[in-house]
Coordinates of C-alpha atoms and ligand atoms in Angstrom, one line a residue:
M148 CA 110.3 131.9 94.9
R149 CA 106.8 130.7 96.1
T150 CA 106.6 128.7 99.4
M151 CA 104.0 127.2 101.5
K152 CA 103.5 125.7 104.7
L153 CA 105.4 122.2 105.2
G154 CA 103.0 119.6 106.3
T155 CA 100.8 120.9 109.5
S156 CA 103.7 123.1 110.4
N157 CA 104.1 127.1 110.1
L158 CA 107.7 126.1 108.6
E159 CA 107.2 128.7 105.8
V160 CA 109.2 126.5 102.9
P161 CA 110.1 127.2 99.1
V162 CA 108.0 125.0 97.0
I163 CA 111.1 123.3 95.3
A164 CA 113.9 121.8 97.8
V165 CA 117.7 121.3 96.9
G166 CA 118.8 118.3 97.1
C167 CA 122.8 118.2 98.4
M168 CA 123.2 113.8 97.6
R169 CA 125.4 114.9 94.4
I170 CA 127.4 118.2 96.0
N171 CA 130.4 116.2 96.0
S172 CA 131.2 115.9 92.7
L173 CA 131.8 120.0 92.7
E174 CA 135.0 121.5 93.7
K175 CA 135.0 124.0 96.9
N176 CA 134.6 127.4 94.4
E177 CA 131.8 125.5 92.2
A178 CA 129.8 124.3 95.5
E179 CA 130.1 128.4 97.0
R180 CA 128.5 129.8 93.7
F181 CA 126.2 126.6 93.5
V182 CA 124.4 127.6 97.3
Q183 CA 125.0 130.8 96.5
S184 CA 123.2 131.4 93.3
A185 CA 119.9 128.4 95.2
L186 CA 120.1 131.3 97.8
D187 CA 120.0 134.4 95.1
A188 CA 116.5 132.5 93.7
G189 CA 114.8 132.2 97.2
A190 CA 116.0 128.1 97.2
N191 CA 116.8 128.6 100.8
F192 CA 115.9 124.9 101.8
F193 CA 118.5 122.1 101.7
D194 CA 118.2 118.5 101.5
H195 CA 120.9 116.5 102.8
A196 CA 121.4 112.9 104.6
D197 CA 123.8 111.5 106.8
I198 CA 125.2 108.8 104.1
Y199 CA 125.5 111.3 101.1
G200 CA 129.3 110.8 100.3
G201 CA 129.8 109.4 103.6
G202 CA 129.3 112.8 105.4
K203 CA 131.4 114.8 102.9
C204 CA 127.9 116.7 101.3
E205 CA 127.4 117.6 104.6
E206 CA 130.4 119.2 105.4
I207 CA 130.9 120.6 101.6
F208 CA 127.6 122.3 101.7
S209 CA 128.8 124.1 105.5
E210 CA 131.5 125.6 104.1
A211 CA 130.9 126.0 100.9
I212 CA 127.7 128.7 102.8
H213 CA 130.4 129.7 105.0
M214 CA 128.0 128.7 107.7
N215 CA 127.6 131.5 110.6
D216 CA 124.4 132.6 113.0
D217 CA 123.5 135.0 110.7
I218 CA 123.1 132.8 107.7
R219 CA 121.7 129.5 109.5
E220 CA 118.5 132.4 110.6
K221 CA 118.2 132.9 106.6
I222 CA 118.2 129.0 105.3
I223 CA 116.6 125.8 106.4
L224 CA 117.9 122.7 106.9
Q225 CA 116.8 119.3 106.3
S226 CA 119.0 115.9 106.9
K227 CA 118.1 111.9 107.1
C228 CA 119.2 109.5 109.0
G229 CA 118.3 105.6 110.0
I230 CA 120.8 103.7 107.0
R231 CA 123.6 101.9 108.0
K232 CA 126.0 99.7 106.1
G233 CA 123.8 96.6 105.8
M234 CA 121.0 98.0 108.2
F235 CA 118.5 100.3 108.5
D236 CA 118.8 101.4 112.1
F237 CA 116.1 103.7 114.0
S238 CA 117.0 102.9 117.2
K239 CA 117.0 105.7 119.9
E240 CA 120.8 105.2 120.5
H241 CA 121.4 105.4 116.4
I242 CA 119.1 108.6 116.1
L243 CA 120.8 110.4 118.5
E244 CA 124.5 109.9 117.7
S245 CA 123.8 110.7 114.0
V246 CA 122.1 113.7 114.9
D247 CA 124.9 114.8 116.6
N248 CA 127.4 114.1 113.6
I249 CA 124.8 115.7 111.1
L250 CA 124.9 118.8 113.6
K251 CA 128.5 119.0 113.6
R252 CA 129.3 118.2 110.2
L253 CA 126.5 121.0 108.8
K254 CA 128.2 123.4 111.5
T255 CA 124.9 124.7 113.4
D256 CA 123.0 123.4 116.5
Y257 CA 120.2 122.7 115.2
L258 CA 118.2 120.5 112.1
D259 CA 114.7 122.4 110.8
I260 CA 114.0 119.0 110.1
L261 CA 114.9 115.3 110.8
L262 CA 113.8 112.3 108.4
L263 CA 113.9 108.8 108.9
H264 CA 115.4 108.0 105.8
R265 CA 114.1 104.2 105.3
P266 CA 111.7 101.9 106.7
D267 CA 113.7 99.5 109.5
A268 CA 112.1 96.2 109.9
L269 CA 113.3 96.2 113.2
V270 CA 112.0 99.7 114.4
E271 CA 110.3 100.0 117.8
P272 CA 108.3 103.2 118.0
E273 CA 108.4 103.7 121.7
E274 CA 112.4 104.1 120.7
V275 CA 112.1 106.7 117.8
A276 CA 109.7 108.7 120.0
E277 CA 112.0 108.7 122.8
A278 CA 114.6 110.0 120.6
F279 CA 112.4 112.6 118.9
D280 CA 111.1 114.1 122.4
L281 CA 114.7 114.6 123.6
L282 CA 115.9 116.2 120.1
E283 CA 113.2 118.5 120.3
S284 CA 113.4 119.1 124.0
T285 CA 117.0 120.0 123.7
G286 CA 116.8 122.4 120.5
K287 CA 118.3 120.1 118.1
V288 CA 115.2 119.4 115.6
R289 CA 112.5 121.4 115.3
H290 CA 110.2 119.1 112.9
F291 CA 110.3 115.6 112.7
G292 CA 109.3 113.2 109.3
V293 CA 109.9 110.2 106.9
S294 CA 111.0 109.1 103.7
N295 CA 109.9 106.2 101.7
Q296 CA 107.1 105.1 104.3
T297 CA 104.0 103.8 104.1
P298 CA 100.6 104.7 105.4
M299 CA 100.3 101.8 108.0
Q300 CA 104.4 102.4 108.7
I301 CA 103.5 106.1 109.7
Q302 CA 100.6 105.0 111.8
L303 CA 102.7 102.4 113.5
L304 CA 105.2 105.1 114.0
K305 CA 102.5 107.5 115.7
K306 CA 101.3 105.2 117.9
S307 CA 104.0 106.8 120.2
V308 CA 106.1 109.5 118.3
K309 CA 103.8 112.8 119.5
Q310 CA 105.1 115.3 117.1
P311 CA 103.3 115.8 113.8
L312 CA 105.0 113.7 110.9
V313 CA 105.6 116.8 108.3
A314 CA 107.1 115.5 105.3
N315 CA 107.5 112.1 103.9
Q316 CA 110.0 111.8 100.9
L317 CA 109.2 109.3 97.9
Q318 CA 110.8 108.5 95.0
L319 CA 108.3 110.3 92.1
S320 CA 109.0 111.1 88.5
I321 CA 107.0 111.6 85.1
T322 CA 108.6 108.4 84.5
N323 CA 108.0 106.8 88.0
S324 CA 104.6 107.6 88.8
T325 CA 102.9 104.3 90.0
M326 CA 101.3 105.7 93.2
I327 CA 99.2 108.2 90.7
S328 CA 98.5 105.2 88.0
N329 CA 97.3 103.1 91.0
G330 CA 94.7 105.3 92.1
M331 CA 92.9 105.4 88.3
N332 CA 93.6 102.0 88.0
V333 CA 91.5 100.9 91.0
N334 CA 90.5 96.7 90.7
M335 CA 91.6 96.5 87.4
L336 CA 94.0 93.4 85.9
N337 CA 96.9 95.6 84.1
E338 CA 99.9 96.5 85.7
S339 CA 99.2 100.2 86.4
A340 CA 96.9 99.0 89.0
V341 CA 99.3 97.0 91.3
N342 CA 99.4 99.2 94.6
R343 CA 103.2 99.1 95.3
D344 CA 102.2 101.6 98.2
S345 CA 99.6 101.3 100.3
N346 CA 97.7 104.7 98.9
V347 CA 100.8 106.6 100.3
L348 CA 99.7 109.4 98.1
D349 CA 95.9 109.9 99.4
F350 CA 97.5 109.2 102.9
C351 CA 99.9 111.8 102.3
R352 CA 96.6 114.3 101.7
L353 CA 94.5 113.1 104.2
N354 CA 96.7 114.0 107.0
D355 CA 98.5 117.2 105.3
I356 CA 101.8 115.3 105.3
T357 CA 103.8 117.1 102.3
I358 CA 105.3 115.1 99.7
Q359 CA 108.8 115.5 98.6
P360 CA 109.8 113.7 95.3
W361 CA 113.3 112.5 94.7
S362 CA 115.3 111.5 91.9
P363 CA 112.3 114.1 89.9
F364 CA 114.4 113.4 86.4
Q365 CA 115.7 109.6 87.1
Y366 CA 114.0 106.9 85.2
G367 CA 114.2 103.5 87.1
F368 CA 116.2 103.3 90.3
F369 CA 119.0 105.8 89.2
E370 CA 119.0 104.6 86.0
G371 CA 119.5 108.1 83.8
V372 CA 117.4 111.1 83.3
F373 CA 114.5 110.8 80.8
L374 CA 114.9 114.3 79.5
G375 CA 116.6 114.4 76.3
N376 CA 116.5 110.1 76.1
E377 CA 115.9 108.2 73.2
K378 CA 114.2 105.8 75.1
F379 CA 111.3 108.1 75.7
P380 CA 110.8 109.9 72.2
E381 CA 107.2 110.5 72.9
L382 CA 107.5 112.0 76.1
N383 CA 110.6 114.2 74.7
L384 CA 108.4 115.7 72.2
K385 CA 105.2 116.7 74.4
I386 CA 107.6 118.1 77.2
D387 CA 109.6 119.7 74.3
E388 CA 106.1 121.1 73.1
I389 CA 104.8 122.0 76.3
A390 CA 108.4 124.1 77.6
A391 CA 108.4 126.2 73.5
K392 CA 104.7 127.3 74.8
Y393 CA 105.9 128.5 78.2
E394 CA 109.1 129.7 76.6
V395 CA 110.8 127.4 79.3
S396 CA 113.3 124.6 79.1
N397 CA 112.2 120.8 79.3
T398 CA 113.8 120.8 82.7
T399 CA 110.9 123.5 84.1
I400 CA 108.1 121.3 82.4
A401 CA 109.6 118.3 84.6
I402 CA 109.4 120.0 87.8
A403 CA 105.8 121.7 86.6
W404 CA 104.1 118.5 86.3
L405 CA 105.0 117.4 89.8
L406 CA 104.2 120.6 91.0
R407 CA 100.6 120.5 89.2
H408 CA 99.2 118.3 91.3
P409 CA 97.0 119.2 94.4
A410 CA 99.1 117.6 96.6
R411 CA 101.3 120.1 97.3
M412 CA 104.1 118.8 96.3
Q413 CA 107.7 120.0 97.5
P414 CA 110.4 118.2 94.5
V415 CA 113.6 117.7 95.6
T416 CA 116.3 118.6 92.9
G417 CA 119.5 116.7 92.3
T418 CA 121.0 119.2 89.9
T419 CA 124.3 120.6 90.6
T420 CA 124.6 122.7 87.5
I421 CA 123.2 126.2 88.5
E422 CA 121.8 126.8 85.3
R423 CA 119.6 123.4 85.4
L424 CA 118.8 124.5 89.4
M425 CA 117.5 128.2 88.1
D426 CA 115.4 126.2 85.4
C427 CA 113.7 124.0 88.2
C428 CA 113.2 127.1 90.1
K429 CA 111.1 128.6 87.3
A430 CA 109.0 125.8 87.6
A431 CA 107.2 127.5 90.6
D432 CA 105.9 130.1 88.0
V433 CA 104.6 128.0 85.8
H434 CA 100.9 126.6 86.0
L435 CA 99.9 123.3 83.7
T436 CA 96.8 123.3 82.2
R437 CA 95.0 119.7 83.7
Q438 CA 95.2 118.9 79.9
E439 CA 98.8 119.1 79.4
W440 CA 99.3 117.3 82.7
Y441 CA 97.1 114.7 81.4
E442 CA 99.2 114.8 77.9
I443 CA 102.4 114.5 79.5
Y444 CA 101.5 111.5 81.6
R445 CA 100.0 109.5 78.6
A446 CA 103.4 110.4 76.4
A447 CA 104.9 108.6 79.5
G448 CA 103.6 105.6 78.2
N449 CA 100.8 105.5 80.9
V450 CA 97.2 104.2 79.5
L451 CA 93.7 105.8 80.8
P452 CA 91.7 103.3 81.7
Ligands
NAP705 N1 114.9 109.9 100.4 C1 115.7 109.0 99.7 O1 115.7 107.9 99.8 C2 116.4 109.9 98.6 C3 117.1 109.0 97.5 C4 117.4 109.8 96.5 C5 117.9 111.2 96.3 N2 117.1 111.8 97.5 C6 117.2 113.4 97.7 O2 116.5 114.0 96.2 C7 117.9 114.8 95.7 C8 117.7 114.5 94.2 O3 117.6 112.8 93.8 P1 118.7 113.1 92.1 O4 120.1 114.0 92.4 O5 118.7 111.6 92.3 O6 117.8 113.4 91.3 P2 117.4 114.3 89.8 O7 117.4 115.7 90.0 O8 116.4 113.5 89.4 O9 119.0 113.9 88.9 C9 120.0 114.7 89.1 C10 121.3 114.1 88.0 O10 120.6 114.1 87.1 C11 121.2 114.8 86.2 N3 120.8 115.3 85.2 C12 120.9 115.2 83.9 N4 120.1 116.3 82.9 C13 119.5 116.9 83.5 C14 118.5 117.9 83.3 N5 117.9 118.2 82.2 N6 118.0 118.1 84.2 C15 118.0 117.8 86.0 N7 119.2 117.2 85.9 C16 120.0 116.6 85.3 C17 122.3 115.8 86.8 O11 123.1 116.2 86.6 P3 123.9 117.6 87.2 O12 124.2 117.7 88.1 O13 125.0 117.9 85.9 O14 122.8 118.9 86.0 C18 122.2 115.1 88.2 O15 123.4 114.4 87.9 C19 118.9 114.2 96.4 O16 120.0 115.2 95.9 C20 118.6 114.0 98.0 O17 118.7 115.3 98.5 C21 116.5 111.1 98.0

């Protein structure tokens, strides 16, 4: 598996992250085979969150991988906190308590990366900084990042937080690419010009923050998978044509499209099917041409100005 450095850190990570939000749909033996297959393919970066399956996904994972010191050294674990029932919570107390619970469920004494899951309107950056300092000094967390945050929210955090923020996990797929579109429709009156994210893509590139696209196969907000979906006939025709050229599946091409962007993104897959995960991993070796990348972009309904 091709690797890269995460953000400004020295942590070498595979370019594909294995998302574990849905692994609670697997039986114990299926989960074991799934994580083992990921490891065999070099996909040793696992993305979690305390809320996935209400904590069950982290538990199922640590059992499936038969967590011990030896295996722990071979994998990279990322988890997230900050979402609670009916609210977001970046208070020091909640961050510290969440990490302790995550570590217990994952049966480990450290996380490689902790992300703040979704912006908290009541965030107090000084409190986040205190929590991060404690987590770092006690060895419980090695690197820190955010998810779903705008450039200004990141700047606000950085006023107090001294650790580099190495990743920003954001919704991004071929059919959810407004952060790419608005950069090509500057100051125009069309829908694509609407800047919904305050130029987060350029900001992350400028600051070497790795973008981790989540839901790389979904359209809308978990509305379904665009691949093979009759709602996207032109897009599927184009993806299938390019897939045939590279002798790979449509799944591989959907991930290769994200990897082709020079921002050096790390897509987070959500499949629980081994075959699909292997197809996602194959994307690390497919380099789409500029023309193919734009053809897919246009086939998704995007009009170039
Ligand atoms: N930071 C955030 O706010 C946030 C939000 C959501 C998710 N995430 C992270 O992102 C990861 C991915 O999210 P996601 O699960 O919504 O992403 P996804 O990869 O877009 O969707 C995966 C789902 O699509 C299904 N699927 C059907 N056909 C598929 C195909 N051809 N290729 C791939 N999948 C296909 C999968 O089913 P099968 O399992 O049967 O393949 C699975 O149910 C999560 O695991 C989580 O780690 C983060």
